[in-house]
Amino acid sequence: MSGLHLLLRFLSLLLLCCTTGSVSTIFSEESLVACHPRHVQALTQFKNEFDTRGCNHSDYSNGVWCDNSTGAVTKLKLTACLSGPLKSNSSLFQFHELRYLDLSKNSFTLSSVPSEFGNINKLEVLSLSSNGFFGQVPPTISNLTWLTELYLDKNKLTGSFPLVKNLTKLSDLELSHNHFTGTIPSSLFTMPSLTYIALIDNHFTSSIEVPDSSSSSRLERLLLGNNHFEGKILDPISKFITLKYLDLSFLNISYPIDLSIFSSLKSLVSLDLSGNNISPASLRSDTDFPLNVRLLTLLGCGISEFPNILKTLKNLEFIDVTNNRIKGKIPEWLWSLPRLSAVNLINNSINGFEGSTEVLVNSTSMLILDLDENSFEGAFPNLPLSISVFSASYNCFTGEIPLSICNRTSLTALSLNYNNFTGQIPQCLSKLMFLNLRKNNLEGSIPEIFYTDSSLQSLDVGYNRLTGKLPRSLLNCFSLRFLGVDNNRIKDTFPFWLKALPNLRVLTLSSNKFYGPISLPHQGPMGFPELRILEISGNKFTGSLPPNYFENWKASSLTMNQAGALYMVYTRTAYGYIFYDYDDTIDLRYKGLHMEQKNVLTSYIAIDFSGNLLHGQIPQSIGLLKALIALNFSNNAFTGHIPLSLSNLTELESLDLSSNQLSGTIPNGLGSLSFLAYINVSHNQLKGEIPQGPQITGQPKSSFEGNAGLCGLPLDESCFGTSAPPIQQQKQEDGEEEEALLKWKAVVIGYGPGVLFGLAIAQLIATYKPELLVKIIGPNKRRNR
């Protein structure tokens, strides 16, 4: 490879450490020439200090670069790979020639930042983000005088502001999402090369002091949101006339902000003042305000009228006034702003649009329009021709979804859930990636509109009046991850054919007219490759489940949070500066409640088969679903015992087996499930003592009632009967045993040894507790019991 540096894949290092033979079988000749053997050995030692089983060996951004002439390691990037403590004697600190070091997103457990980083004094870039480091930043960090970029964000670092005054070449300083306290040193704003400072989400207090020499500052990005500043901090900030990006959100200041204070920041592009009180007078159109602002974020600022100041911002691309108190209609002039591409008006009290129903068409640049949680009513608006994402959930729109929406060829996401739309689903929506029409009054069937290579990822039409069958054209939606058709009138058999969709994670069919078996003869396990959530309650499904029904679920191998993102997050769609995320909603019968959950988790499994006509035994294979947190088999006709394998479900939080025909005892292992917050086994044929444990004894009596043979807490029925308390009962049993002992000793003496002795012992075993044999014939003869 040409150039000063040569890239060696970390995968090669992993292979090296696993072999005992010649390293020449692992590295190419070119690689061995590039890196000195001493450094290769040190790299191997460094890797062996950690658990690397979490490494993604296909991540080609990770690697090692060595200088062609000296063989020294000059660049090392190992992210999301290492697990274990980073010690002060680590082999890492042997690489004195390192200029670039990125160890972000590892798991350096129980580690503070070693002071030995100060010995790698040729470093130009150091990234230790997202590692769980705690404690203070060592003062030796000030030795890194060549440093241009320092990233310590998303750790648990404490103490006062790190000593960075000597780092005169530093351009980027990222300390966000830690626990730093105290004041921000005034020397920070005199550092000659500093252009980026991010201190979001810490505990900095007091005001900011800016020395007169700051007039020569090159600062372009200053992010101070989520701190606890006191006093006047805005006046000093207004002196940084080179600022382009400014985040002052949630500063906990007690006075309203006058937007004219930013008039000196002529280069300002992005301003976030969320969570602060804005002076109403400064929202007028005549306020002196930077005209180059492109992104303005004013979430939760107590605004009650639409901010007319926006009228003057001809370069505005993004405005977010979510969670305010804005009433009335959206002014017509908003759609004339020439570059406006994204508008978020979520959770206000806006009830319509000024002008005609065609007013939105005037916007030629609009890409994202979010009107969720307002008071819009009447007919569906005529959308801008350029629209890509439109959301108007939780409003009062009425009438049919107009066919004019078919002309919006750029539309990829449409959310109209929780409105009062009627009529049928338009036939032209097959090109969408996300379609949510939940909780309207739509009729007819789901149209057969999904053609080959459909990009559909989420379809939610729950809580309507839809009939017919599931469209078989869904088989063309290989990207489909979420399918919700619950609470309709769909009459169909179980969609085994959906197993062909490789990415389907959530399937909700509850409260329809589905019928027939959910397990085909001789086909064994269910076999959905990625399914996490399956809800089929309130239908007429019949039949039994084979013992291996829950085998071969790929999801069964999940552990909590192993699936990557905590929630089901789709690919973020970028629109210039703006990103759009889409999340799903499900109705979940959970812990005895029927609740709606937004942000569907990807790292758990939930199964609801309740309210059907299923019979037979509950498959033991249910215990293979290690990430199962909610299981509901209630209101069926299941028989047999409660599977012992349920005790393996260590993440289980909610278990409902009520109103079946289950028999036997409740497995004792359920009493040791740490997260089990809800259990209901009422109205079965169970017997024996209820297992004791903090998660069981705290349940209401109703969770166990309707089982004639059950006893123990929390039921009133004692397992020792009602005639005597436990201690008295035990004394009574001991007396009976002694009486029997004397009786059978007499029998043995009377009959003598031999056969009659054996018969006497056999009858004793059959009549009384086997433990009495120890008292009669001694422990050395129990082997022949």
CSV table of N, CA and C in Angstrom, one decimal, residues 21-127:
chain,number,residue,atom,x,y,z
A,21,GLY,N,2.2,-20.9,16.1
A,21,GLY,CA,3.2,-21.1,15.1
A,21,GLY,C,3.8,-19.8,14.6
A,22,SER,N,4.4,-19.8,13.5
A,22,SER,CA,5.0,-18.6,12.9
A,22,SER,C,4.0,-17.6,12.5
A,23,VAL,N,4.3,-16.3,12.9
A,23,VAL,CA,3.4,-15.3,12.6
A,23,VAL,C,3.3,-15.0,11.1
A,24,SER,N,4.2,-15.5,10.3
A,24,SER,CA,4.2,-15.3,8.9
A,24,SER,C,3.0,-15.9,8.2
A,25,THR,N,2.3,-16.9,8.9
A,25,THR,CA,1.2,-17.5,8.3
A,25,THR,C,-0.1,-16.7,8.6
A,26,ILE,N,0.0,-15.6,9.4
A,26,ILE,CA,-1.1,-14.8,9.7
A,26,ILE,C,-1.0,-13.5,8.9
A,27,PHE,N,0.1,-12.7,9.0
A,27,PHE,CA,0.3,-11.5,8.3
A,27,PHE,C,0.9,-11.6,7.0
A,28,SER,N,0.5,-10.8,6.1
A,28,SER,CA,1.2,-10.8,4.8
A,28,SER,C,2.6,-10.2,5.0
A,29,GLU,N,3.4,-10.5,4.0
A,29,GLU,CA,4.8,-10.0,4.1
A,29,GLU,C,4.8,-8.5,4.2
A,30,GLU,N,3.9,-7.8,3.5
A,30,GLU,CA,3.8,-6.4,3.5
A,30,GLU,C,3.5,-5.8,4.9
A,31,SER,N,2.6,-6.5,5.5
A,31,SER,CA,2.2,-6.1,6.9
A,31,SER,C,3.3,-6.3,7.9
A,32,LEU,N,4.1,-7.3,7.8
A,32,LEU,CA,5.2,-7.6,8.7
A,32,LEU,C,6.3,-6.5,8.5
A,33,VAL,N,6.4,-6.1,7.3
A,33,VAL,CA,7.4,-5.0,7.0
A,33,VAL,C,7.0,-3.7,7.6
A,34,ALA,N,5.7,-3.5,7.6
A,34,ALA,CA,5.2,-2.2,8.1
A,34,ALA,C,5.3,-2.0,9.6
A,35,CYS,N,4.9,-3.1,10.3
A,35,CYS,CA,4.9,-3.0,11.8
A,35,CYS,C,6.1,-3.7,12.4
A,36,HIS,N,6.8,-3.1,13.3
A,36,HIS,CA,7.9,-3.7,13.9
A,36,HIS,C,7.4,-4.9,14.8
A,37,PRO,N,8.1,-6.0,14.8
A,37,PRO,CA,7.7,-7.2,15.6
A,37,PRO,C,7.4,-6.9,17.0
A,38,ARG,N,8.2,-6.0,17.6
A,38,ARG,CA,8.0,-5.6,19.0
A,38,ARG,C,6.7,-5.0,19.2
A,39,HIS,N,6.2,-4.2,18.2
A,39,HIS,CA,4.9,-3.5,18.3
A,39,HIS,C,3.8,-4.5,18.1
A,40,VAL,N,4.0,-5.5,17.2
A,40,VAL,CA,3.0,-6.5,17.0
A,40,VAL,C,2.8,-7.3,18.3
A,41,GLN,N,3.9,-7.6,18.9
A,41,GLN,CA,3.8,-8.3,20.2
A,41,GLN,C,3.1,-7.5,21.3
A,42,ALA,N,3.3,-6.2,21.3
A,42,ALA,CA,2.7,-5.4,22.3
A,42,ALA,C,1.2,-5.3,22.0
A,43,LEU,N,0.8,-5.2,20.7
A,43,LEU,CA,-0.6,-5.2,20.3
A,43,LEU,C,-1.3,-6.4,20.8
A,44,THR,N,-0.6,-7.6,20.6
A,44,THR,CA,-1.2,-8.8,21.0
A,44,THR,C,-1.4,-8.9,22.5
A,45,GLN,N,-0.4,-8.4,23.3
A,45,GLN,CA,-0.6,-8.3,24.7
A,45,GLN,C,-1.7,-7.4,25.1
A,46,PHE,N,-1.9,-6.3,24.4
A,46,PHE,CA,-3.0,-5.4,24.8
A,46,PHE,C,-4.3,-6.0,24.5
A,47,LYS,N,-4.4,-6.7,23.4
A,47,LYS,CA,-5.7,-7.4,23.1
A,47,LYS,C,-6.0,-8.5,24.2
A,48,ASN,N,-5.0,-9.2,24.7
A,48,ASN,CA,-5.2,-10.3,25.6
A,48,ASN,C,-5.5,-9.8,27.0
A,49,GLU,N,-5.5,-8.5,27.2
A,49,GLU,CA,-5.9,-7.9,28.5
A,49,GLU,C,-7.4,-7.8,28.7
A,50,PHE,N,-8.1,-8.1,27.6
A,50,PHE,CA,-9.6,-7.9,27.6
A,50,PHE,C,-10.3,-9.1,27.0
A,51,ASP,N,-11.6,-9.1,27.3
A,51,ASP,CA,-12.5,-10.0,26.7
A,51,ASP,C,-12.9,-9.4,25.3
A,52,THR,N,-12.6,-10.1,24.3
A,52,THR,CA,-12.9,-9.6,22.9
A,52,THR,C,-14.0,-10.4,22.2
A,53,ARG,N,-14.8,-11.1,22.9
A,53,ARG,CA,-15.8,-11.9,22.3
A,53,ARG,C,-16.9,-11.0,21.7
A,54,GLY,N,-17.0,-9.8,22.1
A,54,GLY,CA,-18.0,-8.9,21.6
A,54,GLY,C,-17.6,-8.2,20.3
A,55,CYS,N,-16.4,-8.4,19.9
A,55,CYS,CA,-15.8,-7.7,18.7
A,55,CYS,C,-16.6,-8.1,17.4
A,56,ASN,N,-16.8,-7.1,16.6
A,56,ASN,CA,-17.4,-7.4,15.3
A,56,ASN,C,-16.2,-7.4,14.3
A,57,HIS,N,-15.8,-8.6,13.9
A,57,HIS,CA,-14.6,-8.8,13.1
A,57,HIS,C,-14.8,-8.3,11.7
A,58,SER,N,-16.1,-8.0,11.3
A,58,SER,CA,-16.3,-7.5,10.0
A,58,SER,C,-16.3,-6.0,9.9
A,59,ASP,N,-16.0,-5.4,11.1
A,59,ASP,CA,-16.0,-3.9,11.1
A,59,ASP,C,-14.6,-3.4,10.6
A,60,TYR,N,-14.6,-3.0,9.4
A,60,TYR,CA,-13.3,-2.7,8.8
A,60,TYR,C,-12.8,-1.3,9.1
A,61,SER,N,-13.6,-0.6,10.0
A,61,SER,CA,-13.2,0.7,10.4
A,61,SER,C,-12.2,0.6,11.6
A,62,ASN,N,-12.2,-0.6,12.2
A,62,ASN,CA,-11.2,-0.8,13.3
A,62,ASN,C,-9.9,-1.3,12.7
A,63,GLY,N,-8.8,-0.9,13.3
A,63,GLY,CA,-7.6,-1.4,12.7
A,63,GLY,C,-6.4,-0.7,13.4
A,64,VAL,N,-5.2,-1.0,12.8
A,64,VAL,CA,-3.9,-0.5,13.3
A,64,VAL,C,-3.1,0.0,12.1
A,65,TRP,N,-2.6,1.2,12.3
A,65,TRP,CA,-1.7,1.8,11.3
A,65,TRP,C,-0.3,1.9,11.8
A,66,CYS,N,0.7,1.5,11.0
A,66,CYS,CA,2.1,1.6,11.4
A,66,CYS,C,2.8,2.5,10.4
A,67,ASP,N,3.9,3.1,10.9
A,67,ASP,CA,4.7,4.0,10.1
A,67,ASP,C,5.6,3.1,9.2
A,68,ASN,N,5.6,3.4,7.9
A,68,ASN,CA,6.3,2.5,7.0
A,68,ASN,C,7.8,2.5,7.2
A,69,SER,N,8.4,3.6,7.7
A,69,SER,CA,9.8,3.7,7.9
A,69,SER,C,10.3,3.2,9.2
A,70,THR,N,9.5,3.4,10.3
A,70,THR,CA,10.0,3.0,11.6
A,70,THR,C,9.3,1.8,12.2
A,71,GLY,N,8.2,1.4,11.6
A,71,GLY,CA,7.4,0.3,12.1
A,71,GLY,C,6.6,0.6,13.4
A,72,ALA,N,6.6,1.8,13.8
A,72,ALA,CA,5.9,2.2,15.0
A,72,ALA,C,4.4,2.3,14.8
A,73,VAL,N,3.6,2.0,15.8
A,73,VAL,CA,2.2,2.1,15.7
A,73,VAL,C,1.9,3.6,15.8
A,74,THR,N,1.2,4.2,14.8
A,74,THR,CA,0.9,5.6,14.9
A,74,THR,C,-0.6,5.9,15.0
A,75,LYS,N,-1.4,4.8,14.7
A,75,LYS,CA,-2.9,5.0,14.7
A,75,LYS,C,-3.5,3.7,15.2
A,76,LEU,N,-4.4,3.8,16.2
A,76,LEU,CA,-5.1,2.6,16.7
A,76,LEU,C,-6.6,2.9,16.9
A,77,LYS,N,-7.4,2.1,16.3
A,77,LYS,CA,-8.9,2.4,16.4
A,77,LYS,C,-9.5,1.0,16.7
A,78,LEU,N,-10.0,0.9,18.0
A,78,LEU,CA,-10.7,-0.3,18.4
A,78,LEU,C,-11.9,0.1,19.1
A,79,THR,N,-13.1,0.2,18.5
A,79,THR,CA,-14.3,0.6,19.1
A,79,THR,C,-15.3,-0.5,19.2
A,80,ALA,N,-16.1,-0.5,20.3
A,80,ALA,CA,-17.1,-1.5,20.5
A,80,ALA,C,-16.6,-2.9,20.4
A,81,CYS,N,-15.5,-3.1,21.2
A,81,CYS,CA,-14.8,-4.4,21.0
A,81,CYS,C,-14.3,-5.0,22.4
A,82,LEU,N,-13.7,-4.1,23.2
A,82,LEU,CA,-13.0,-4.6,24.4
A,82,LEU,C,-13.9,-4.5,25.6
A,83,SER,N,-13.7,-5.5,26.5
A,83,SER,CA,-14.5,-5.5,27.8
A,83,SER,C,-13.5,-6.0,28.9
A,84,GLY,N,-13.5,-5.1,29.9
A,84,GLY,CA,-12.6,-5.4,31.1
A,84,GLY,C,-12.0,-4.1,31.5
A,85,PRO,N,-11.3,-4.1,32.7
A,85,PRO,CA,-10.7,-2.9,33.2
A,85,PRO,C,-9.4,-2.5,32.4
A,86,LEU,N,-9.3,-1.2,32.2
A,86,LEU,CA,-8.1,-0.6,31.5
A,86,LEU,C,-7.2,-0.2,32.7
A,87,LYS,N,-6.0,-0.9,32.8
A,87,LYS,CA,-5.2,-0.7,34.0
A,87,LYS,C,-4.0,0.2,33.6
A,88,SER,N,-3.4,0.7,34.6
A,88,SER,CA,-2.3,1.7,34.4
A,88,SER,C,-1.1,1.0,33.8
A,89,ASN,N,-0.9,-0.3,34.0
A,89,ASN,CA,0.2,-1.0,33.4
A,89,ASN,C,-0.1,-1.6,32.1
A,90,SER,N,-1.2,-1.2,31.4
A,90,SER,CA,-1.6,-1.8,30.2
A,90,SER,C,-0.5,-1.6,29.1
A,91,SER,N,-0.4,-2.6,28.2
A,91,SER,CA,0.6,-2.5,27.1
A,91,SER,C,0.3,-1.4,26.2
A,92,LEU,N,-0.9,-0.8,26.3
A,92,LEU,CA,-1.3,0.3,25.4
A,92,LEU,C,-0.3,1.5,25.6
A,93,PHE,N,0.2,1.6,26.8
A,93,PHE,CA,1.0,2.8,27.1
A,93,PHE,C,2.5,2.6,26.6
A,94,GLN,N,2.7,1.5,25.9
A,94,GLN,CA,4.0,1.4,25.3
A,94,GLN,C,4.1,2.1,23.9
A,95,PHE,N,3.0,2.5,23.4
A,95,PHE,CA,3.0,3.0,22.0
A,95,PHE,C,3.2,4.5,22.1
A,96,HIS,N,4.4,4.9,22.3
A,96,HIS,CA,4.7,6.4,22.5
A,96,HIS,C,4.6,7.2,21.2
A,97,GLU,N,4.6,6.5,20.1
A,97,GLU,CA,4.5,7.2,18.8
A,97,GLU,C,3.1,7.4,18.3
A,98,LEU,N,2.1,7.0,19.1
A,98,LEU,CA,0.7,7.1,18.7
A,98,LEU,C,0.3,8.5,18.5
A,99,ARG,N,-0.3,8.8,17.3
A,99,ARG,CA,-0.9,10.1,17.1
A,99,ARG,C,-2.4,10.1,17.1
A,100,TYR,N,-3.0,9.0,16.8
A,100,TYR,CA,-4.5,8.9,16.8
A,100,TYR,C,-4.9,7.6,17.6
A,101,LEU,N,-5.8,7.8,18.5
A,101,LEU,CA,-6.2,6.7,19.4
A,101,LEU,C,-7.7,6.8,19.6
A,102,ASP,N,-8.5,5.9,19.1
A,102,ASP,CA,-9.9,5.8,19.3
A,102,ASP,C,-10.3,4.5,20.0
A,103,LEU,N,-10.7,4.6,21.3
A,103,LEU,CA,-11.1,3.5,22.0
A,103,LEU,C,-12.6,3.7,22.5
A,104,SER,N,-13.4,4.4,21.7
A,104,SER,CA,-14.7,4.7,22.1
A,104,SER,C,-15.6,3.4,22.1
A,105,LYS,N,-16.7,3.5,22.8
A,105,LYS,CA,-17.8,2.5,22.9
A,105,LYS,C,-17.3,1.1,23.3
A,106,ASN,N,-16.2,1.1,24.1
A,106,ASN,CA,-15.9,-0.2,24.7
A,106,ASN,C,-16.5,-0.3,26.1
A,107,SER,N,-16.1,-1.3,26.9
A,107,SER,CA,-16.7,-1.5,28.2
A,107,SER,C,-15.5,-1.7,29.2
A,108,PHE,N,-14.9,-0.5,29.6
A,108,PHE,CA,-13.8,-0.6,30.5
A,108,PHE,C,-14.3,-0.5,31.9
A,109,THR,N,-14.8,-1.7,32.4
A,109,THR,CA,-15.5,-1.8,33.6
A,109,THR,C,-14.6,-1.4,34.8
A,110,LEU,N,-15.2,-0.7,35.8
A,110,LEU,CA,-14.6,-0.3,37.0
A,110,LEU,C,-13.2,0.4,36.8
A,111,SER,N,-13.2,1.3,35.8
A,111,SER,CA,-11.9,1.9,35.4
A,111,SER,C,-12.1,3.4,35.5
A,112,SER,N,-11.0,4.0,36.0
A,112,SER,CA,-10.9,5.5,35.9
A,112,SER,C,-9.9,5.7,34.7
A,113,VAL,N,-9.8,6.9,34.2
A,113,VAL,CA,-8.9,7.2,33.1
A,113,VAL,C,-7.5,7.2,33.7
A,114,PRO,N,-6.7,6.2,33.2
A,114,PRO,CA,-5.3,6.1,33.7
A,114,PRO,C,-4.5,7.4,33.4
A,115,SER,N,-3.7,7.8,34.4
A,115,SER,CA,-2.8,9.0,34.2
A,115,SER,C,-1.8,8.7,33.2
A,116,GLU,N,-1.5,7.4,32.8
A,116,GLU,CA,-0.5,7.1,31.9
A,116,GLU,C,-0.8,7.6,30.5
A,117,PHE,N,-2.1,8.0,30.2
A,117,PHE,CA,-2.3,8.6,28.9
A,117,PHE,C,-1.5,9.8,28.7
A,118,GLY,N,-1.1,10.5,29.7
A,118,GLY,CA,-0.2,11.6,29.6
A,118,GLY,C,1.2,11.3,29.1
A,119,ASN,N,1.5,10.0,29.1
A,119,ASN,CA,2.9,9.7,28.5
A,119,ASN,C,2.9,9.5,27.0
A,120,ILE,N,1.7,9.4,26.4
A,120,ILE,CA,1.6,9.2,25.0
A,120,ILE,C,1.5,10.7,24.4
A,121,ASN,N,2.6,11.4,24.6
A,121,ASN,CA,2.5,12.9,24.4
A,121,ASN,C,2.6,13.3,22.9
A,122,LYS,N,2.6,12.4,22.0
A,122,LYS,CA,2.5,12.8,20.6
A,122,LYS,C,1.1,12.7,20.0
A,123,LEU,N,0.1,12.3,20.9
A,123,LEU,CA,-1.3,12.2,20.5
A,123,LEU,C,-1.8,13.5,19.9
A,124,GLU,N,-2.5,13.3,18.8
A,124,GLU,CA,-3.2,14.5,18.2
A,124,GLU,C,-4.7,14.3,18.3
A,125,VAL,N,-5.2,13.1,18.3
A,125,VAL,CA,-6.6,12.8,18.5
A,125,VAL,C,-6.8,11.7,19.6
A,126,LEU,N,-7.6,11.9,20.6
A,126,LEU,CA,-7.9,11.0,21.6
A,126,LEU,C,-9.4,10.9,21.9
A,127,SER,N,-10.0,9.7,21.6
A,127,SER,CA,-11.4,9.5,21.8
A,127,SER,C,-11.6,8.4,22.8
